[in-house]
């Protein structure tokens, strides 16, 4: 565990300036992921810049009817916010499906978005990992991939850029389904990035999870008004009933009139390098009868390009039928509940 | 011989909460790493990153340069040990690597962080040899060990099982597997060791299931008198067998302590280290063949086991011994074969043998029930033996049939429709199942106990000290020994104070094999009887006496085991394959229950661990690197509270004068025996899918 300096700047601007100027510095918020990485040697920063108190801890109403969630809002507070529970129930459910009560009390909205993969090889510095050390190789590709991606993973024959990691956040999945916007402040000023563009696929640089630039700090997440989100849910399937990362998860919102799906929002967790917006599934759903056959067809459309991993240590081909079943079950329950 | 006399129960059998409970919940009970000592030195180990080969070079210069580092130990400079016959304990003695995660060095520093940083900076160069780390009967040369743990015959043959199978009207022939599992007690293995160079003494605060075992093992390894090794362990946060034997971590801490004489060396293992250094349960491949009549009466029972051991040290799990004692069958055979691998040393984990063996045996019985179209409760009753099926000895007491019947009654079994995949409720397939449990009743010689009488002058209230170096690993042993002492002396239980977990008091055998209460309690009873014989009913202040666990001559004449029956209701989600267990009931016959509060905790604790084995626990060995990939509690899943539904245990009062003066049988392990099988059997009834492996995951139930 490398010794580090712990700084508590007075303003977000000072924090940004410090991290932008020092490649050896990182932001520290709730610390529920980073502190593990310090102990494991996965992260070895020389300076921790503590941003606690530097970003909003409030959930504010926006003039357009949406909500602005401060980056410092704790997961437990966001899950309990009555406006979130009423207008975005899938988000409240996703938050409560994540981690444990103690962790949710510490974890922040900004930190949750930026948590890193729990790939067992990424977290073990004795095994090669392109995400941790670019060009080192990927131990996961032929290893234990139960919690790894089946969609959008980077595959190259040499394995030097390979990455099959999955993003672990539950919260980000409904945020993606509801077209949230991530607000940033950085050395070059403020900007807003739609969450649909915030996460990147591993491509040729698996070390980067997001489009965040050096020194940029998340200040808030905007949830746009979304009538359909009021009838939404989050379904997480995991290897035990609580306190485990998703094998697959589904955030879904659906509107049905006279037995026909008129609109839908669907995103998946546990299956890709980031939360995965299932636009192909949404396309199949819109205008189709609200039946199991439709739901399965929607899943199959999204899974057409799935590339599950078949390994000696434990592959993840099961995620294809699992995701199909989970989406079908989730949509059926959602529609039946509304009827 | 006439029937032995039993103690008259007065305190025994009454519900008493653990006496150390308030200290634990207020945080004042000290666990091994928490004892406050001046100027501690923190140890962080350097672990081998290859599974087989040797160290060719070690560079410690960067580690030594870390601020706060006090010393670095490596294979090149550690003190020589006196006894190197046990390869698990030959820590840092040579450059050979037997498994990934083996100790190759240690860094001592003024802070834990500096020690860890120093360990990260030790540069070790290896030469790696070919290795195998995954159990594979086709790849390795299987061998028969001389015996299986602890001293059972490797094989057993009665009659001609093959011929009987050939003639049987119904045959079940199936292979079952169980995953590698790690004990994972909540408190990691931890030690604080002080070396006093004047006179050469170790003082060891250790998290152990037996201070006397730690003392004798350390004395042997370091070539010392046992009297020069003090071991103190008042509270232990679980062990499940992994703290029953000494492991290399204590040897390392002792070696380190000799490097910094007079300063306490503190070494709590990280969770990750616990996956390579302190034992685990071998994976098993079990081929079971049952031959029976159409009515389900067994004519043949064959249980062939393949499992792994470590090249570093043999451990042969006694997996098939379960099948030697539970069901009647004239023709029977059990075998154990080992695949020797370049892996960490397997060891005891709650009900070694019976736990994985009962999974195969009890699922096979369920398959036989289906094949014969006989109710699975009735099938077991039909195969109840008159005497121990292998030794022919009568059982000192056996009430499996009563457990099955009472459990069936309590569980509502008579309403059960045997048809599988016939109940879909709110999207979940629902089913129920049954399995038997059994665990041998053990009692070990070798414990002593001191009883001392006090009559304070001021208020005249009498007070009794009971001292025995037993281990209370959270089971309530301290509390129960007080109840036993009270009844053996004929005094109020509140006047008895029990001291355990310290080599300053008479030695005790390990808390293992569910033998603790029987062994230690027998020593306490012996001391109490000697006390009364010597001092009568009006002793003087300070009178004391020592007793010891007597041999049990009755074990020559009787087979001794506890039995039980478990029932479960299982739900499997029709779309996702998720498995839930809303209801689980165990009914046990385990002699006299000495304390209903702590006994219930033991039973449902064992059942919960079996549920966890059935649904979750799976140490994933990567064959390319030879290490358990999911080596933390985020990735190695144990049952969470949300996985445990209505879990209940009850018992049948059983009077057995032959086992020990208390009439008690061990209860720490039987709860896990059969627990995974009952979940699998209920899952079959729910879904029609027969899962023959543990854990059962969503994968098994997806189309």
PDB file of C-alpha atoms in Angstrom, chain B residues 516-613:
ATOM      1  CA  UNK B 516     -15.567 -30.671  22.516  1.00  0.00           C
ATOM      2  CA  UNK B 517     -18.439 -30.737  24.980  1.00  0.00           C
ATOM      3  CA  UNK B 518     -18.227 -34.528  25.370  1.00  0.00           C
ATOM      4  CA  UNK B 519     -14.461 -34.565  25.915  1.00  0.00           C
ATOM      5  CA  UNK B 520     -14.127 -31.456  28.066  1.00  0.00           C
ATOM      6  CA  UNK B 521     -17.375 -32.069  29.921  1.00  0.00           C
ATOM      7  CA  UNK B 522     -16.180 -35.562  30.840  1.00  0.00           C
ATOM      8  CA  UNK B 523     -12.993 -34.055  32.302  1.00  0.00           C
ATOM      9  CA  UNK B 524     -15.032 -31.539  34.291  1.00  0.00           C
ATOM     10  CA  UNK B 525     -17.295 -34.294  35.614  1.00  0.00           C
ATOM     11  CA  UNK B 526     -14.267 -36.373  36.540  1.00  0.00           C
ATOM     12  CA  UNK B 527     -12.762 -33.407  38.419  1.00  0.00           C
ATOM     13  CA  UNK B 528     -16.050 -32.725  40.200  1.00  0.00           C
ATOM     14  CA  UNK B 529     -16.381 -36.327  41.320  1.00  0.00           C
ATOM     15  CA  UNK B 530     -12.791 -36.367  42.567  1.00  0.00           C
ATOM     16  CA  UNK B 531     -13.411 -33.082  44.359  1.00  0.00           C
ATOM     17  CA  UNK B 532     -16.430 -34.414  46.208  1.00  0.00           C
ATOM     18  CA  UNK B 533     -14.650 -37.687  46.948  1.00  0.00           C
ATOM     19  CA  UNK B 534     -11.735 -35.844  48.498  1.00  0.00           C
ATOM     20  CA  UNK B 535     -13.356 -32.818  50.119  1.00  0.00           C
ATOM     21  CA  UNK B 536     -16.953 -33.925  50.587  1.00  0.00           C
ATOM     22  CA  UNK B 537     -19.782 -31.408  50.779  1.00  0.00           C
ATOM     23  CA  UNK B 538     -18.084 -28.910  53.058  1.00  0.00           C
ATOM     24  CA  UNK B 539     -14.819 -27.943  51.401  1.00  0.00           C
ATOM     25  CA  UNK B 540     -12.462 -25.241  52.587  1.00  0.00           C
ATOM     26  CA  UNK B 541     -11.630 -22.069  50.785  1.00  0.00           C
ATOM     27  CA  UNK B 542      -8.995 -22.765  48.144  1.00  0.00           C
ATOM     28  CA  UNK B 543      -9.525 -26.529  47.898  1.00  0.00           C
ATOM     29  CA  UNK B 544      -8.833 -27.649  44.378  1.00  0.00           C
ATOM     30  CA  UNK B 545      -8.405 -30.789  42.330  1.00  0.00           C
ATOM     31  CA  UNK B 546      -7.684 -31.847  38.798  1.00  0.00           C
ATOM     32  CA  UNK B 547      -9.564 -34.368  36.712  1.00  0.00           C
ATOM     33  CA  UNK B 548      -9.177 -35.832  33.242  1.00  0.00           C
ATOM     34  CA  UNK B 549     -11.289 -37.233  30.433  1.00  0.00           C
ATOM     35  CA  UNK B 550     -11.601 -40.963  31.040  1.00  0.00           C
ATOM     36  CA  UNK B 551     -11.514 -43.546  28.293  1.00  0.00           C
ATOM     37  CA  UNK B 552     -14.957 -44.658  27.199  1.00  0.00           C
ATOM     38  CA  UNK B 553     -14.924 -48.460  27.324  1.00  0.00           C
ATOM     39  CA  UNK B 554     -18.450 -48.552  25.919  1.00  0.00           C
ATOM     40  CA  UNK B 555     -17.245 -47.454  22.526  1.00  0.00           C
ATOM     41  CA  UNK B 556     -15.958 -51.002  22.069  1.00  0.00           C
ATOM     42  CA  UNK B 557     -19.470 -52.315  22.376  1.00  0.00           C
ATOM     43  CA  UNK B 558     -21.642 -49.710  20.747  1.00  0.00           C
ATOM     44  CA  UNK B 559     -21.714 -47.649  17.586  1.00  0.00           C
ATOM     45  CA  UNK B 560     -22.335 -44.049  18.584  1.00  0.00           C
ATOM     46  CA  UNK B 561     -23.829 -41.430  16.307  1.00  0.00           C
ATOM     47  CA  UNK B 562     -26.301 -38.614  16.242  1.00  0.00           C
ATOM     48  CA  UNK B 563     -28.988 -38.657  13.564  1.00  0.00           C
ATOM     49  CA  UNK B 564     -31.427 -36.232  12.070  1.00  0.00           C
ATOM     50  CA  UNK B 565     -33.876 -35.528   9.302  1.00  0.00           C
ATOM     51  CA  UNK B 566     -34.068 -32.350   7.300  1.00  0.00           C
ATOM     52  CA  UNK B 567     -36.925 -30.981   5.244  1.00  0.00           C
ATOM     53  CA  UNK B 568     -36.901 -28.044   2.848  1.00  0.00           C
ATOM     54  CA  UNK B 569     -39.215 -26.092   0.633  1.00  0.00           C
ATOM     55  CA  UNK B 570     -37.553 -24.670  -2.464  1.00  0.00           C
ATOM     56  CA  UNK B 571     -38.710 -22.160  -5.046  1.00  0.00           C
ATOM     57  CA  UNK B 572     -37.090 -21.895  -8.462  1.00  0.00           C
ATOM     58  CA  UNK B 573     -37.981 -18.960 -10.666  1.00  0.00           C
ATOM     59  CA  UNK B 574     -39.434 -20.180 -13.926  1.00  0.00           C
ATOM     60  CA  UNK B 575     -37.812 -17.458 -16.027  1.00  0.00           C
ATOM     61  CA  UNK B 576     -34.512 -16.780 -14.284  1.00  0.00           C
ATOM     62  CA  UNK B 577     -33.619 -19.985 -12.453  1.00  0.00           C
ATOM     63  CA  UNK B 578     -33.107 -18.172  -9.158  1.00  0.00           C
ATOM     64  CA  UNK B 579     -33.391 -20.532  -6.189  1.00  0.00           C
ATOM     65  CA  UNK B 580     -34.965 -19.556  -2.885  1.00  0.00           C
ATOM     66  CA  UNK B 581     -35.450 -21.664   0.216  1.00  0.00           C
ATOM     67  CA  UNK B 582     -38.386 -20.211   2.147  1.00  0.00           C
ATOM     68  CA  UNK B 583     -38.528 -23.016   4.695  1.00  0.00           C
ATOM     69  CA  UNK B 584     -36.101 -25.491   6.214  1.00  0.00           C
ATOM     70  CA  UNK B 585     -36.647 -27.747   9.216  1.00  0.00           C
ATOM     71  CA  UNK B 586     -34.214 -30.062  10.951  1.00  0.00           C
ATOM     72  CA  UNK B 587     -35.195 -32.605  13.573  1.00  0.00           C
ATOM     73  CA  UNK B 588     -32.277 -34.155  15.401  1.00  0.00           C
ATOM     74  CA  UNK B 589     -31.685 -36.928  17.898  1.00  0.00           C
ATOM     75  CA  UNK B 590     -28.411 -36.046  19.567  1.00  0.00           C
ATOM     76  CA  UNK B 591     -28.507 -37.347  23.092  1.00  0.00           C
ATOM     77  CA  UNK B 592     -29.317 -34.918  25.863  1.00  0.00           C
ATOM     78  CA  UNK B 593     -29.436 -31.311  24.684  1.00  0.00           C
ATOM     79  CA  UNK B 594     -27.467 -29.479  27.347  1.00  0.00           C
ATOM     80  CA  UNK B 595     -28.519 -25.939  26.442  1.00  0.00           C
ATOM     81  CA  UNK B 596     -31.461 -25.382  24.089  1.00  0.00           C
ATOM     82  CA  UNK B 597     -30.364 -21.831  23.232  1.00  0.00           C
ATOM     83  CA  UNK B 598     -26.844 -22.635  22.117  1.00  0.00           C
ATOM     84  CA  UNK B 599     -27.865 -26.005  20.645  1.00  0.00           C
ATOM     85  CA  UNK B 600     -30.458 -24.429  18.408  1.00  0.00           C
ATOM     86  CA  UNK B 601     -27.806 -21.981  17.250  1.00  0.00           C
ATOM     87  CA  UNK B 602     -25.497 -24.880  16.373  1.00  0.00           C
ATOM     88  CA  UNK B 603     -28.164 -26.803  14.474  1.00  0.00           C
ATOM     89  CA  UNK B 604     -29.468 -23.908  12.415  1.00  0.00           C
ATOM     90  CA  UNK B 605     -25.920 -22.628  11.935  1.00  0.00           C
ATOM     91  CA  UNK B 606     -24.944 -25.948  10.396  1.00  0.00           C
ATOM     92  CA  UNK B 607     -28.091 -26.049   8.285  1.00  0.00           C
ATOM     93  CA  UNK B 608     -27.433 -22.500   7.076  1.00  0.00           C
ATOM     94  CA  UNK B 609     -23.902 -23.442   6.102  1.00  0.00           C
ATOM     95  CA  UNK B 610     -25.341 -26.421   4.194  1.00  0.00           C
ATOM     96  CA  UNK B 611     -27.835 -24.132   2.487  1.00  0.00           C
ATOM     97  CA  UNK B 612     -24.898 -21.920   1.561  1.00  0.00           C
ATOM     98  CA  UNK B 613     -23.055 -24.941   0.142  1.00  0.00           C
TER      99      UNK B 613
END
